[in-house]
Coordinates of C-alpha atoms in Angstrom, one line a residue:
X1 CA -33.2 0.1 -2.2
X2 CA -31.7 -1.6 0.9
X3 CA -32.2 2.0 2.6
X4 CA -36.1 2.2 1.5
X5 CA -36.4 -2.1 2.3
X6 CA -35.7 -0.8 6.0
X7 CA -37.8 2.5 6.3
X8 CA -40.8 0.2 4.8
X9 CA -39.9 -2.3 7.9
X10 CA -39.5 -0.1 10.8
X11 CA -42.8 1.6 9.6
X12 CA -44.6 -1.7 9.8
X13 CA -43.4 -2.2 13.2
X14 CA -44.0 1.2 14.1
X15 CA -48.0 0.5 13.1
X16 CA -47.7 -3.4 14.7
X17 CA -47.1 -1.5 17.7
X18 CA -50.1 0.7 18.0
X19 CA -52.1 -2.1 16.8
X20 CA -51.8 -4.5 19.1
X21 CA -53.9 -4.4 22.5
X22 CA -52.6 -4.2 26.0
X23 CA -51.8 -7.6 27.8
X24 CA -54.5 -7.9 30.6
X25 CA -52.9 -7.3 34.0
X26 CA -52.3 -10.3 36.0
X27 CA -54.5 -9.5 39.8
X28 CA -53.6 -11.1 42.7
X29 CA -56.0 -10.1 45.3
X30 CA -55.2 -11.0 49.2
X31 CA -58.4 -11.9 50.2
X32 CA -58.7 -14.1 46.6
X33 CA -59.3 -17.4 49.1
X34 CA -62.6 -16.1 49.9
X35 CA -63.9 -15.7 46.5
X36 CA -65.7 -18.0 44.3
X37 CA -63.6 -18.6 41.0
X38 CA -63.7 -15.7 38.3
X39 CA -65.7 -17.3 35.2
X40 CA -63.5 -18.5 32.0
X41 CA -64.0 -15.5 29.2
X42 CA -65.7 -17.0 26.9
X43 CA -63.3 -16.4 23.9
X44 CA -59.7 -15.2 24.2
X45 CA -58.7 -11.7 24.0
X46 CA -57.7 -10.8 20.2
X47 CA -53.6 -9.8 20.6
X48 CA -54.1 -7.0 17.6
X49 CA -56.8 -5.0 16.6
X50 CA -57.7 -3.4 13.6
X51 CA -58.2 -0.2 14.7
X52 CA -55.7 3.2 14.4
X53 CA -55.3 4.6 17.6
X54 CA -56.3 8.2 15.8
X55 CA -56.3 9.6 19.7
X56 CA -52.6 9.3 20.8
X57 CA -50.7 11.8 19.6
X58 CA -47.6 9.5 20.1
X59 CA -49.0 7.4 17.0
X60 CA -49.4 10.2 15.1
X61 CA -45.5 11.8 15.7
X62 CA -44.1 8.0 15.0
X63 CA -45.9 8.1 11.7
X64 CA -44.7 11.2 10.8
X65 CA -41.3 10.5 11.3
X66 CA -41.5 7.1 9.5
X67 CA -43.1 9.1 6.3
X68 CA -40.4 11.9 6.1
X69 CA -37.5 9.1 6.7
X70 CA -39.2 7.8 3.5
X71 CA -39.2 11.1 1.7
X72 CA -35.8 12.2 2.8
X73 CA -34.5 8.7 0.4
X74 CA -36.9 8.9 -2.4
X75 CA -37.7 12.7 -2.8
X76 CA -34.9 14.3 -5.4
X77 CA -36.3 18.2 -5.0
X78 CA -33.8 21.2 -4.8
X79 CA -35.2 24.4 -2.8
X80 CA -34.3 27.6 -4.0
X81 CA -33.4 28.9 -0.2
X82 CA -32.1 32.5 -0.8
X83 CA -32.7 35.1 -3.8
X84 CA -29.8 37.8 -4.6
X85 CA -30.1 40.9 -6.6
X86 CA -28.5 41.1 -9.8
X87 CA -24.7 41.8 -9.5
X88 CA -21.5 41.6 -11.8
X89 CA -18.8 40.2 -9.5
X90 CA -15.7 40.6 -12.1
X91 CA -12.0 39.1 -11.5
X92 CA -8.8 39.8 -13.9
X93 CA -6.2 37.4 -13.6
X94 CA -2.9 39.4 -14.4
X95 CA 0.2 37.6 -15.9
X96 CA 3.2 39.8 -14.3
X97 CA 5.4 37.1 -14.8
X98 CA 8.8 38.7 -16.5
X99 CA 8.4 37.1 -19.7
X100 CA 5.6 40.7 -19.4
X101 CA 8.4 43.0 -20.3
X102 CA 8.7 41.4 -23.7
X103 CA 8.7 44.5 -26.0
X104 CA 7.7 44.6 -29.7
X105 CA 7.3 47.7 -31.9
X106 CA 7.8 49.7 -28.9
X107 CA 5.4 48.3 -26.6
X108 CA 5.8 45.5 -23.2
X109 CA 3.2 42.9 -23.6
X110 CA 2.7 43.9 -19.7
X111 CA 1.1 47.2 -21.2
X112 CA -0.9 45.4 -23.3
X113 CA -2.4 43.6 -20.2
X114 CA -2.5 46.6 -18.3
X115 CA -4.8 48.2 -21.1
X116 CA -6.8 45.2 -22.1
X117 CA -7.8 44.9 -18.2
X118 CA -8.8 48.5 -17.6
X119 CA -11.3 48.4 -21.0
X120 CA -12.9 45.2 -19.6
X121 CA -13.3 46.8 -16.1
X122 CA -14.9 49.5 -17.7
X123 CA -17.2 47.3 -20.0
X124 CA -18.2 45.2 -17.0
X125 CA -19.3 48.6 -14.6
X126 CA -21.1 49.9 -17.8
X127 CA -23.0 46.6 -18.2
X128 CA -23.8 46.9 -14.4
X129 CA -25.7 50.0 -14.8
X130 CA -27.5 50.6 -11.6
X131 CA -26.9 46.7 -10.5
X132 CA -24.5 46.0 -7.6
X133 CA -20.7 46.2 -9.1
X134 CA -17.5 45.1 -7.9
X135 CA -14.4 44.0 -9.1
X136 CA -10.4 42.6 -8.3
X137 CA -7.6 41.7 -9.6
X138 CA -5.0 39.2 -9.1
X139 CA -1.1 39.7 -10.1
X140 CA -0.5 36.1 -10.9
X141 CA 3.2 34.4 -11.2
X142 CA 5.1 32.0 -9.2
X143 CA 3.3 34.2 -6.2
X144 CA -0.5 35.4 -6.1
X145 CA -1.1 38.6 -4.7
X146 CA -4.8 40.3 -5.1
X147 CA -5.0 44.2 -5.8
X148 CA -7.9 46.3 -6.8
X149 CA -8.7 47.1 -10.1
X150 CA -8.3 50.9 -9.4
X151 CA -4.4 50.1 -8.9
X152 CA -3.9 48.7 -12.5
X153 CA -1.7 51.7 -13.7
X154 CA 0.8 50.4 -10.9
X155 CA 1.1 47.1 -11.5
X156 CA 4.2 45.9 -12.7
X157 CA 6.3 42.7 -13.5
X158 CA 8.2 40.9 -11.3
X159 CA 11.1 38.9 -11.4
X160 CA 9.8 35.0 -11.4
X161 CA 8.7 32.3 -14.3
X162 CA 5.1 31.5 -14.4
X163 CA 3.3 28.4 -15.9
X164 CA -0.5 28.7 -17.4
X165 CA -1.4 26.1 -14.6
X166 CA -0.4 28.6 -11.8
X167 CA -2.8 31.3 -13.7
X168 CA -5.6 29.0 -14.0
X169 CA -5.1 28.3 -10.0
X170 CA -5.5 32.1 -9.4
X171 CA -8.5 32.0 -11.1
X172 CA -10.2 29.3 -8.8
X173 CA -9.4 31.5 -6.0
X174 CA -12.1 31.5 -3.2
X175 CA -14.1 35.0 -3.2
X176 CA -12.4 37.5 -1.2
X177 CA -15.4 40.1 0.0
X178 CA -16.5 39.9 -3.4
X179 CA -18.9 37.4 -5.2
X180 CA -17.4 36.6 -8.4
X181 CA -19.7 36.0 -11.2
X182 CA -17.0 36.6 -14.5
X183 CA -13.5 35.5 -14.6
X184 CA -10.7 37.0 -17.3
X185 CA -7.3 36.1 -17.4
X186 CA -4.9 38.0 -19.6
X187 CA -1.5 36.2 -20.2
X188 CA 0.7 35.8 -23.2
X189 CA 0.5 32.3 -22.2
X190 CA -2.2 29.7 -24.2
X191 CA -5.1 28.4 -22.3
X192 CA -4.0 25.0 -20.9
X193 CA -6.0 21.7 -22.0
X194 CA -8.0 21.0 -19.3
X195 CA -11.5 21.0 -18.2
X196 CA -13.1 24.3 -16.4
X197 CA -15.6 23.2 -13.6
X198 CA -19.4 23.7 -14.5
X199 CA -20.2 24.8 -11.4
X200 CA -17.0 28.4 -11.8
X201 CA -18.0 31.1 -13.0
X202 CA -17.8 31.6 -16.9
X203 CA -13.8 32.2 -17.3
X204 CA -12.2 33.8 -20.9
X205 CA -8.7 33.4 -21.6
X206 CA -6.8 36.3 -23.5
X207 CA -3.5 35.6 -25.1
X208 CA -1.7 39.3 -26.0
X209 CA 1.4 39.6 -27.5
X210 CA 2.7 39.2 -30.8
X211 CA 4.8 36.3 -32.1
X212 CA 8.5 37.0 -31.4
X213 CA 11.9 35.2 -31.5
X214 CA 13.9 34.7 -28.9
X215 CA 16.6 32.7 -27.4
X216 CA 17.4 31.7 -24.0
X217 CA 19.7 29.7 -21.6
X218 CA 17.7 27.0 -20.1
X219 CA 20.4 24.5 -18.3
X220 CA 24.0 24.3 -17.1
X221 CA 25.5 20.4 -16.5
X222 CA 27.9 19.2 -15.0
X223 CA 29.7 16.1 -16.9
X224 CA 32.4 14.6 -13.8
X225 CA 35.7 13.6 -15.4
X226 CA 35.8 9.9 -15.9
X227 CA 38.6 7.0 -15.1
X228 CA 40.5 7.0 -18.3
X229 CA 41.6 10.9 -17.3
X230 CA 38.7 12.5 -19.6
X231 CA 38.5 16.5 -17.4
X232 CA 35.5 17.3 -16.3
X233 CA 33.1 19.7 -18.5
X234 CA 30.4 21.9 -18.7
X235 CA 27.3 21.7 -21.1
X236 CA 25.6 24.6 -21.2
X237 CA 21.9 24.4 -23.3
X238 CA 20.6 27.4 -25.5
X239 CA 17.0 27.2 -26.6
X240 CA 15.6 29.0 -29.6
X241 CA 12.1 30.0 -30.6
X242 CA 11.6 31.5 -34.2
X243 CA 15.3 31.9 -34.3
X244 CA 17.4 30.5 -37.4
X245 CA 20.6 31.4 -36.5
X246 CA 23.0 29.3 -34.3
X247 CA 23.2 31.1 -31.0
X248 CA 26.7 32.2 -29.5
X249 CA 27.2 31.4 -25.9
X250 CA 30.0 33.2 -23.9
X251 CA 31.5 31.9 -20.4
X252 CA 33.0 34.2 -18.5
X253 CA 35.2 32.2 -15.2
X254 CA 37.8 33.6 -13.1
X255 CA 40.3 33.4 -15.5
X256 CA 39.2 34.1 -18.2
X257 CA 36.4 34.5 -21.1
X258 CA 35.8 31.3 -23.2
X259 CA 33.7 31.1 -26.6
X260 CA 32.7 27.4 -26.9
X261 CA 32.1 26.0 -29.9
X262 CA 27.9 25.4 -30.4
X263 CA 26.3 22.1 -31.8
X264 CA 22.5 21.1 -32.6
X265 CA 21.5 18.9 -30.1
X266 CA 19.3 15.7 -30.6
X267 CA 17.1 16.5 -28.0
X268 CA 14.2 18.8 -30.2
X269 CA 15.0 20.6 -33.2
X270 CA 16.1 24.6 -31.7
X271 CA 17.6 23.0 -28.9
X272 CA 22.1 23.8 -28.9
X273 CA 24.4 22.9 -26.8
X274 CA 28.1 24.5 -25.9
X275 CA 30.4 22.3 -24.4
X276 CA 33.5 23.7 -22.8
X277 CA 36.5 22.2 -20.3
X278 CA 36.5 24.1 -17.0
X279 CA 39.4 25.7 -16.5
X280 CA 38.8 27.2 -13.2
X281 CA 36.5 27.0 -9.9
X282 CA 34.4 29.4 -8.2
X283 CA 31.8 31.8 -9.9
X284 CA 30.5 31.7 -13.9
X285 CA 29.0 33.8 -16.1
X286 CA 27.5 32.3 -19.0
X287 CA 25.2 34.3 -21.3
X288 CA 24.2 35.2 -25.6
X289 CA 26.0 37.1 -27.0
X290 CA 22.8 37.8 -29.0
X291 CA 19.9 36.8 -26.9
X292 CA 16.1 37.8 -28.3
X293 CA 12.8 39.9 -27.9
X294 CA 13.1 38.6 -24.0
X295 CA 16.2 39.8 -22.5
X296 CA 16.0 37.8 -18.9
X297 CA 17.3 34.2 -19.9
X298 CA 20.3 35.7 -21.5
X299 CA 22.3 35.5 -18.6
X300 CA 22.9 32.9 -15.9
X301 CA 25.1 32.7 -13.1
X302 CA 26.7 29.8 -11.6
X303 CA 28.9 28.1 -9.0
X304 CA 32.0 25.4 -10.0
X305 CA 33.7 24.0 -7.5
X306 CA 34.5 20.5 -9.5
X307 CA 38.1 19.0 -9.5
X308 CA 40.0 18.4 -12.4
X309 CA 39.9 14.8 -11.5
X310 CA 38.0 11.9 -9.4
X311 CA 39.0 12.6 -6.0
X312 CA 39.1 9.3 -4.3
X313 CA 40.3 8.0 -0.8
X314 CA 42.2 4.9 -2.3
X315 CA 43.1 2.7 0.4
X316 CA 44.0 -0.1 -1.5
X317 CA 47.1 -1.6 -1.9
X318 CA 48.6 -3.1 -4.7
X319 CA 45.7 -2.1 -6.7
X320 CA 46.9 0.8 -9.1
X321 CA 45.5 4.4 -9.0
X322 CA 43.6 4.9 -12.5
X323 CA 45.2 7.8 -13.8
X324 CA 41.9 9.7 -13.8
X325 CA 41.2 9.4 -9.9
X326 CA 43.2 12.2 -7.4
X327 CA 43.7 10.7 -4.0
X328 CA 42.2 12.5 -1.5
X329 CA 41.9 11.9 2.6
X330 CA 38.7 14.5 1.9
X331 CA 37.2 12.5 -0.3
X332 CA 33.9 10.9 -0.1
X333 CA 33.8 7.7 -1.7
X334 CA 36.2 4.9 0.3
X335 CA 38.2 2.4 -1.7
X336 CA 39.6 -0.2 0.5
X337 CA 39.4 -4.0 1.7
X338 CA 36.3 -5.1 3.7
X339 CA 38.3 -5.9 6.6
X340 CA 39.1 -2.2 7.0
X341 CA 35.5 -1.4 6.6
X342 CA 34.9 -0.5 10.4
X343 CA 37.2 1.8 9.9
X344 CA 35.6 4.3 7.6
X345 CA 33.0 6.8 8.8
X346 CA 29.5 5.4 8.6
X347 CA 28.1 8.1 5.9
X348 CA 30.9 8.1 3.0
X349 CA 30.2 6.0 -0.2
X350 CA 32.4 2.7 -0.1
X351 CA 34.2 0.3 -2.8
X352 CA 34.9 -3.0 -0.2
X353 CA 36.6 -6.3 -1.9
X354 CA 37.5 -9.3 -0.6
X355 CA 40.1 -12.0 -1.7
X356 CA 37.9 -14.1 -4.0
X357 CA 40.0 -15.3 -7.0
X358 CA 42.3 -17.2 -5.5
X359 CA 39.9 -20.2 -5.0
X360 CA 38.0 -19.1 -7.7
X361 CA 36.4 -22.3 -9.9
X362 CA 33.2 -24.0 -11.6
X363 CA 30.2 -23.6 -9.5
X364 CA 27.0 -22.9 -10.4
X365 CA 25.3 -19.6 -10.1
X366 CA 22.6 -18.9 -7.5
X367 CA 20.3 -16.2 -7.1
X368 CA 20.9 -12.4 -8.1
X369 CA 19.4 -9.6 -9.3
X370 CA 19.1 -7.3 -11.9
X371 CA 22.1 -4.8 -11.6
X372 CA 22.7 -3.5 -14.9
X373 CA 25.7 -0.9 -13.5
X374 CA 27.4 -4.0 -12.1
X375 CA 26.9 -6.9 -14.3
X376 CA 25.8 -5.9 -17.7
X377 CA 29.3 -5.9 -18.8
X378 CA 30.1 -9.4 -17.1
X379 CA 29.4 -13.0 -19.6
X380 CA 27.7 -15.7 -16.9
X381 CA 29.0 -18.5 -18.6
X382 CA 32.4 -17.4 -18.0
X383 CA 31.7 -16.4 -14.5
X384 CA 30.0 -20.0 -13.5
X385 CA 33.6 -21.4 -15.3
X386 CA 35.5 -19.1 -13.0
X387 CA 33.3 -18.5 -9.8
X388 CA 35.5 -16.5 -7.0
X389 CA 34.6 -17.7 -3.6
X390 CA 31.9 -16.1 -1.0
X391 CA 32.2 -13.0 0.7
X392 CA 34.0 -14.7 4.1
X393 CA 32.8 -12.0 6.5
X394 CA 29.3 -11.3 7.3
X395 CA 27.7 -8.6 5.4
X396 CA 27.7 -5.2 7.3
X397 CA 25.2 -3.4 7.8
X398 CA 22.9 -2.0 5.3
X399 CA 24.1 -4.1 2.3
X400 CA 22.1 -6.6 0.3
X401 CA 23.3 -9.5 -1.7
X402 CA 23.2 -9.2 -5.5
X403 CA 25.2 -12.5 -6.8
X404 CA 25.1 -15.6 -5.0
X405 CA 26.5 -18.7 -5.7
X406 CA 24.6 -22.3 -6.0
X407 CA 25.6 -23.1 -2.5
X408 CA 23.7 -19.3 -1.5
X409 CA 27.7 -17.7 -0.7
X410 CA 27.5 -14.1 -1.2
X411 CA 29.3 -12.8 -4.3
X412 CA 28.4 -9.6 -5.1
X413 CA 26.9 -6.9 -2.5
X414 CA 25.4 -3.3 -2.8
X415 CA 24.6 -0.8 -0.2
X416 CA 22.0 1.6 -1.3
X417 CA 22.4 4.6 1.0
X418 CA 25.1 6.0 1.6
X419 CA 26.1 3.6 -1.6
X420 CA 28.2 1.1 -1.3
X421 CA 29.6 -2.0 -3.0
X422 CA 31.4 -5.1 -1.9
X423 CA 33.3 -7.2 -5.0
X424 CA 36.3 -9.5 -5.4
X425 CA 39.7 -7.8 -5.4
X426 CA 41.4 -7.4 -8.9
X427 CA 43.9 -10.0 -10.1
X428 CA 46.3 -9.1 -13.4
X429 CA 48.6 -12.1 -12.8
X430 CA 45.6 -14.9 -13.1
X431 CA 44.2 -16.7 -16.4
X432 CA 42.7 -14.6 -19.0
X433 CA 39.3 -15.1 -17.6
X434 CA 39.7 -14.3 -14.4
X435 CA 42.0 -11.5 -14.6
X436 CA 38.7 -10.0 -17.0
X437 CA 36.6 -10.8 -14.9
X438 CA 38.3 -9.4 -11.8
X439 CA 39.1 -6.0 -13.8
X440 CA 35.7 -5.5 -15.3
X441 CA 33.9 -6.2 -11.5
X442 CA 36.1 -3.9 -10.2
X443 CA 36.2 -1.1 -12.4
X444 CA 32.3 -1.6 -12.8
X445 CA 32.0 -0.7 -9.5
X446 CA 34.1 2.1 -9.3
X447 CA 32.4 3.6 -12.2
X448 CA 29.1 3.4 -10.8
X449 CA 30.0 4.9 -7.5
X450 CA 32.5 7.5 -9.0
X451 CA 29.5 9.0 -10.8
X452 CA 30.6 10.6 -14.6
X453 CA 26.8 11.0 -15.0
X454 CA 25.7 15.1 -15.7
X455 CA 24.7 17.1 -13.0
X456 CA 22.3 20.0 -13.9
X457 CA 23.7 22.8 -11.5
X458 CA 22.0 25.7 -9.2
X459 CA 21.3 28.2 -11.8
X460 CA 20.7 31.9 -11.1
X461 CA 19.4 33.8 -13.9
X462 CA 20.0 37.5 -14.3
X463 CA 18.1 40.3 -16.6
X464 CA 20.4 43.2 -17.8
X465 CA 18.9 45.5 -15.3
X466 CA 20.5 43.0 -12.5
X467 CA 17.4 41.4 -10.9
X468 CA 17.9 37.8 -10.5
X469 CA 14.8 36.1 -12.5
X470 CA 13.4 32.8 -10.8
X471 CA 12.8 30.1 -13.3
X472 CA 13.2 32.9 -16.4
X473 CA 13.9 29.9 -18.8
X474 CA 9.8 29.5 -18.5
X475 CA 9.9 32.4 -20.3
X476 CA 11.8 32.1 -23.4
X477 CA 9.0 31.1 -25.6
X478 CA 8.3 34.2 -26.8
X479 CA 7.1 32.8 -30.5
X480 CA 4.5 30.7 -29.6
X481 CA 1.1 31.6 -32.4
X482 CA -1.6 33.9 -30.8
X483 CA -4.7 31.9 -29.9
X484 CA -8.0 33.6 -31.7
X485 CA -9.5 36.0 -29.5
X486 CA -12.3 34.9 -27.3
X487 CA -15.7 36.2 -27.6
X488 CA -16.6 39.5 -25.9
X489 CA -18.1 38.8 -22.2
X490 CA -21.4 38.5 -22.0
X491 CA -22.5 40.5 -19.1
X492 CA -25.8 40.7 -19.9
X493 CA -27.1 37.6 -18.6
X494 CA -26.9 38.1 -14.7
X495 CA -27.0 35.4 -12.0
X496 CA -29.8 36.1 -10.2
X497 CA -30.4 33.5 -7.4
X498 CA -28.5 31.7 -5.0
X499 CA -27.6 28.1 -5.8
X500 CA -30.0 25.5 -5.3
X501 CA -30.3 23.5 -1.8
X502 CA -30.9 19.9 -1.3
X503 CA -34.4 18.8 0.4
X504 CA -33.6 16.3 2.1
X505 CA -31.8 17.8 5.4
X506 CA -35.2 20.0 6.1
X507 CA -37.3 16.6 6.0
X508 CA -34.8 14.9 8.6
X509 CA -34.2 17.7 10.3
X510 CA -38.7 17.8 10.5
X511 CA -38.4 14.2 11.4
X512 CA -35.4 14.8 14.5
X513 CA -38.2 17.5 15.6
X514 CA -41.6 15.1 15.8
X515 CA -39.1 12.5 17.3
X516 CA -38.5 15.3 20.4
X517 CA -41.9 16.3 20.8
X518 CA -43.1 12.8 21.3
X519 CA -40.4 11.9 23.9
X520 CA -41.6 15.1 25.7
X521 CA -45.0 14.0 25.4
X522 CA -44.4 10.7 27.1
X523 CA -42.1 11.9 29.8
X524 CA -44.9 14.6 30.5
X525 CA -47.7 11.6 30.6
X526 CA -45.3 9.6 33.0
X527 CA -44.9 12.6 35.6
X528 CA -48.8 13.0 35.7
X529 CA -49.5 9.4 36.3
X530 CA -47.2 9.3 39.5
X531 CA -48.7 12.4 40.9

């Protein structure tokens, strides 16, 4: 409306201006002293008048240009611009992910694709008749590669996971020298949820493959060994689809072959885990001693190089080594006074304390924040009764306070990255409180820069013709229901004109034009009144 409110305006000045009459010209003659006085006009000179100039062309081109400014913001027209022929512009979207090589009663689901894509090339060029044809495909897994559909009896799977969302972006592919007007994609994936856009060409999803059961290995972790002297371990996760039996997992190290025991986990019902005590480093083999229908999660292959312990750079005297912590000068967590603290390098993980017990009494506590590693173990009450002193130094840099007390001394630091913390130095010879205190501080601390959390590891999965699969736990779901088979294509119904084209640029493009031509008509006016 505000757009229109201004067209209406600058229109009605447009037409003010052709309206109004020239301003007499002002003549100063030379010889003007010799002349009687020119009489008074008898009635003054009307500043508009009321009639069009229909003679200048310049009124004329303004007008125009003020009326298709106005129909360039209220006309709502599509122009057809360009007409095409009737064509079938087909695309199949091939699933060669390895999860393909599935086999049931003799046959890879990858040859059901390869089958199903060749009868609907040959449905689509039949439906074409003597209408312009052409068709591609596109191999569609972690990678997209396009192929033609003449070079379907050489496609084949290859060695990567795929997700339905990575076949749906294949088929939203920009046309590649030919103009798409159908889209299959043939997968033994479901169609994701998700909307298709209204303006793509009509897409059909195929699911082939029968329902199977299989069972895969879909994670290795890592579990550090902890304070009290608890080893490290591995948990190695087994998924099952379909499959009622409780998996065996075998781990082959470098010393040996291991046969962990296998327990339900909580996480979904098919979901095990085997849990096992590393008893070497270097290279593992874990894999099922009876897998499934899909034989490329059965195997996985990874790298240990844990220690049988925390290894730890203690530099801490009189501060006992917990007997699950190995001291190491290769370490890279730091424990050691904050003194010392310029004297570790700048990118190690540090455990700083400071003598704080020893004036430690009741003072009220300031500000802090939430720290749940650090202080969900510690009672307030009985830290306002016993409240060590400030951290005497000033912080260094990088670390923020967490604990302050009423008076705003720092209590309780924490260094984000590399991480750090800086607490009061453990006591055992104090009161009961503060010797808890000081212990549980302390070993709060080391705890939640010593890690003990799982660490999923770099897995490399292997098929028992030795490719190495990417991401071939994607795969394992082998059982998953067939959808009901889409409708047949209708390839009847042929596209036969070009998309419709917005109005509106012509008309300004019209107006930009009469504009011109009326600045060309003026300059050209100007030129003949000097000569």
């Amino acid at each position: 409306m505000i757009a229109a409110g201004l067209a209406i305006l600058a229109g009605l000045g447009a037409l003010a201006w052709y309206l109004q009459r020239p301003v007499p010209l002002d003549l100063r003659l030379s010889f003007a002293r010799l002349l009687s006085d020119l009489p008074v006009a008898p009635r003054p000179v009307p500043r508009l008048a009321l009639t069009l100039p229909v003679r200048s062309s310049a009124f004329w081109l303004h007008l125009l240009v003020v009326v298709l400014a106005l129909a360039a913001i209220w006309v709502d027209l599509q122009l057809r611009l360009t007409t095409s022929d009737p064509r079938i512009g087909l695309r199949i979207v091939l699933d060669v992910s390895h999860g393909m090589t599935t086999v049931a009663e003799g046959v890879s689901r990858l040859d059901l694709v390869r089958a199903a894509a060749r009868e609907e090339a040959e449905v689509a060029r039949g439906a074409a008749g003597s209408a312009p044809y052409c068709g591609e495909g596109i191999l569609a897994a972690r990678t997209l590669r396009r192929i033609t559909l003449s070079d379907l009896d050489r496609v084949e799977a290859l060695p990567e996971g795929a997700y339905a969302l990575s076949l749906m972006e294949a088929a939203k592919q920009e046309d590649a020298g030919c103009a798409i007007t159908h889209i299959t994609v043939l997968s033994d994936l479901p169609l994701p949820s998700g909307a298709w856009p209204s303006d793509a060409p009509p897409l059909r999803w195929v699911q082939v493959g029968a329902s199977v059961p299989n069972a895969g290995l879909s994670e290795v972790r890592l579990v550090s060994a902890q304070l009290d002297g608890t080893p490290a371990s591995l948990m190695v996760t087994v998924d099952t689809f379909g499959v009622a039996a409780v998996p065996t997992v075998v781990i082959e190290s470098p010393v040996g072959e291991v046969r962990p025991p296998v327990v339900p986990s909580l996480d979904r019902p098919g979901r095990f885990v085997a849990r096992m005590v590393p008893n070497a480093a270097g290279v593992h083999v874990a894999r099922l001693e009876v897998g499934g229908a899909y034989r490329g999660d059965d195997q996985v292959i990874f790298d240990l190089t844990a220690p049988d312990a925390l290894a730890i750079d203690w530099r801490l005297p009189g501060v006992p080594v917990p007997r699950g912590v190995q001291r190491s000068e290769g370490a890279t967590l730091f424990v050691a006074p904050l003194a010392g603290l310029d004297d570790l390098p700048p990118d190690v993980a540090v455990l700083a304390v400071y003598p704080g017990w020893a004036g430690a009494g009741p003072r009220a506590i300031g500000a802090f924040v939430e720290d749940r590693e650090l202080l969900d173990a510690i009672n307030l009450d009985v830290l306002e009764r016993r409240m060590p002193l400030p951290i005497p130094l000033p912080l260094p840099p990088g670390f923020v306070q967490v604990l302050t007390d009423a008076a705003g001394g720092v209590v309780l630091a924490r260094r984000t990255d590399p991480p750090g913390l800086i607490v009061p130095q453990p006591v055992r010879d104090a009161d009961l409180d503060i010797t808890a205190l000081s212990l549980t501080l302390f070993y709060s601390a080391l705890q939640d820069l010593s890690g003990g959390a799982e660490t999923p590891l770099a897995l490399r999965w292997e098929s028992p013709g030795g490719e190495i699969v990417s991401e071939a736990w994607t795969e394992s779901d082998t059982a998953r229901p067939l959808m009901p088979a889409p409708p047949p294509a209708d390839y009847a119904v042929l596209p036969a004109e070009a998309p419709d084209q917005p109005v509106w640029p012509l008309l300004l493009l019209v107006a930009l034009a009469a504009l011109l031509a009326e600045r060309l008509l003026a300059l050209r006016g100007r030129r003949s009144s000097v000569l």
